[in-house]
Amino acid sequence: MDHAVMGPTYHEMLHPETLPTALRQKALAARANELDPANLFNITWKAPDNSVRHVVLPKEWTGVDANIVVLLGRDFPSGSHKVGPAYVTLMEGELAGEISQSENTIIGPSTGNFGIGVAYISKLKGYKAVVIMPEQMSAERYERIKKYGGSLDLTPGSESDVILVLERTEHYKKDPRNKILAQFELLPNYRFHRYVTGGSALEAARLHGNGRVAAFVSAPGSAGTIAAGDEIKAAFPESIICALEPHECSTLFNNGRGVHRIEGIGDKMVTLIHNVLTTDYVMLIHDDDCVMGLELIENQQSTLERSLGMQAGALRSLRGMFGISGICNILGSIRMAKHLGLGPDDNVVTIATDGFDRYPSVMDNLKQRKGAVTEPVVHEWFEKVYRGGSPADILDVRSREQKDRLFAYKQDVWTKFNYSLDYLNSMKSQAFWESEYAKIAEIDAAVSRKRELTAAKS
Ligand SMILES: Cc1ncc(COP(=O)(O)O)c(C=O)c1O
């Protein structure tokens, strides 16, 4: 007998106001107790008043005319939007009859936030979970996973050693009781971000400038989030989708590989679910610019406010909102706005996957490496980080030649994990992505039916 709780449909995650009133109220009340299973219905970008959680950055800070619109992921249950892909991947597996709470252990290959999401969803639904992740991620990540009752299986290295995580995952596949939520490979991740994140990004942009999206900027890890770009392009075909990478690990840029400090992104591969057809630009950002950029906005606010001529306290409301990859996305958005010559009516939309809560240990490490952050240091860092960037770090990947290079890299990675050339070739057509997206209607109908059946039985 399976007792796993059924959660929301894709449509309800985009429009939680369409949940049955009693369920929505129960979910909102459950926010006070994060382990209440009703929190499944809080997997949404929407605040209790149904507005999209987002902020438009002060122009004194960004130094550009365009509106930099940042969607905020930290208020998702478990503290990042990665809980969404974890939830839908498990939910689709349950619907297909492939995963059941009484028989299976959930395995989450990750660099942290997805693993936190997997441990959290498994806890709410009553599954055992094992998170496989590199051993050099931030201490806060491991603590969260343990707090949600997940077991950890650590592989050598850091963010850019995800291939080792995938290899370890192969070992778990040998036991059919283990069910892998394979974020780099499975299309629920694409569906969640295209439909839920993309739809929310469009709603947020409608409130600003000309209401359109001139550019969407996202640093891929699994490349789930960048799928929001497909929804944005469907609404505004002229919009530009830009993928960001660490300078130190420039895989999409020029097949480069290396170690870097931006947790959650830059995984030394073209992931299977990355629709490279719709990626227009790749931009490189130095990893320490993101770490220093976070220190400035989180811990050096009053000095910054003074030097930018802002009122004391003007930046205070931004405290806690961003993690390191969020700063990477902000830097990419500022630099893209400059590159495209965007004006005050134009919106650049980007994402803050998580908040500051999982990075104090990284800030301590920064101070150990660089010493005290004095006023002259704040000025120096601000100029370098927020006013820097070079045109040489921006690559247009719209040509056939660039797409072929990216497809070849994808093929190289994924044939090793037993994906057929036929399947990989089918991904070279936009029709593949449209048909995966179109499955949402059928999945939502099945979720609703299953919820009704469960309600009728209880
Ligand atoms: C902090 C952080 N930023 C960015 C990303 C990248 O998001 P995606 O995997 O959707 O590409 C992740 C993914 O885990 C993350 O944890």
Coordinates of C-alpha atoms and ligand atoms in Angstrom, one line a residue, residues 80-82 85 110-115 141 159 183-184 189 193 218-227 262-267 271 273 323-326 329 351-355 358-359, ligand 1:
S80 CA 15.8 27.0 -3.5
H81 CA 13.8 26.5 -6.6
K82 CA 15.6 23.2 -7.3
P85 CA 12.6 19.7 -10.5
S110 CA 23.6 16.6 -7.4
T111 CA 25.9 19.4 -6.4
G112 CA 23.7 20.4 -3.5
N113 CA 20.5 22.3 -4.0
F114 CA 18.9 19.5 -6.1
G115 CA 20.1 17.1 -3.5
R141 CA 24.4 22.1 2.0
E159 CA 31.3 21.6 -8.6
Q183 CA 18.2 16.0 -13.2
F184 CA 20.8 16.2 -16.0
N189 CA 13.3 19.3 -15.2
H193 CA 11.4 25.3 -15.8
S218 CA 20.9 31.9 -16.7
A219 CA 24.0 30.0 -15.7
P220 CA 23.3 26.3 -16.4
G221 CA 24.1 23.5 -14.0
S222 CA 21.7 20.8 -15.1
A223 CA 20.4 23.4 -17.6
G224 CA 16.9 23.1 -16.3
T225 CA 16.4 26.8 -15.4
I226 CA 17.6 27.9 -18.9
A227 CA 14.5 26.1 -20.3
I262 CA 30.4 28.9 -8.4
E263 CA 28.4 26.2 -6.7
G264 CA 25.5 24.8 -8.8
I265 CA 26.7 25.7 -12.3
G266 CA 29.5 24.9 -14.7
D267 CA 29.5 21.1 -14.6
T271 CA 23.7 18.3 -20.2
I273 CA 18.3 18.3 -21.2
G323 CA 23.7 33.2 -3.5
I324 CA 26.9 33.0 -5.5
S325 CA 25.3 31.8 -8.7
G326 CA 22.6 34.6 -8.3
N329 CA 23.4 35.8 -13.1
I351 CA 17.2 34.0 -11.6
A352 CA 18.5 33.8 -8.0
T353 CA 18.3 30.1 -7.4
D354 CA 18.9 30.3 -3.7
G355 CA 19.7 32.9 -1.0
R358 CA 24.0 28.5 2.4
Y359 CA 27.1 30.7 1.9
Ligands
LIG1 C1 22.9 27.6 -6.6 C2 22.6 27.1 -7.9 N1 22.6 27.9 -8.9 C3 22.3 27.6 -10.2 C4 22.0 26.3 -10.5 C5 21.7 25.8 -11.9 O1 20.4 25.6 -12.2 P1 20.0 24.5 -13.2 O2 20.5 23.1 -12.7 O3 18.6 24.6 -13.3 O4 20.8 24.8 -14.5 C6 21.9 25.3 -9.4 C7 21.6 23.9 -9.7 O5 21.7 23.1 -8.8 C8 22.2 25.8 -8.1 O6 22.2 24.9 -7.1

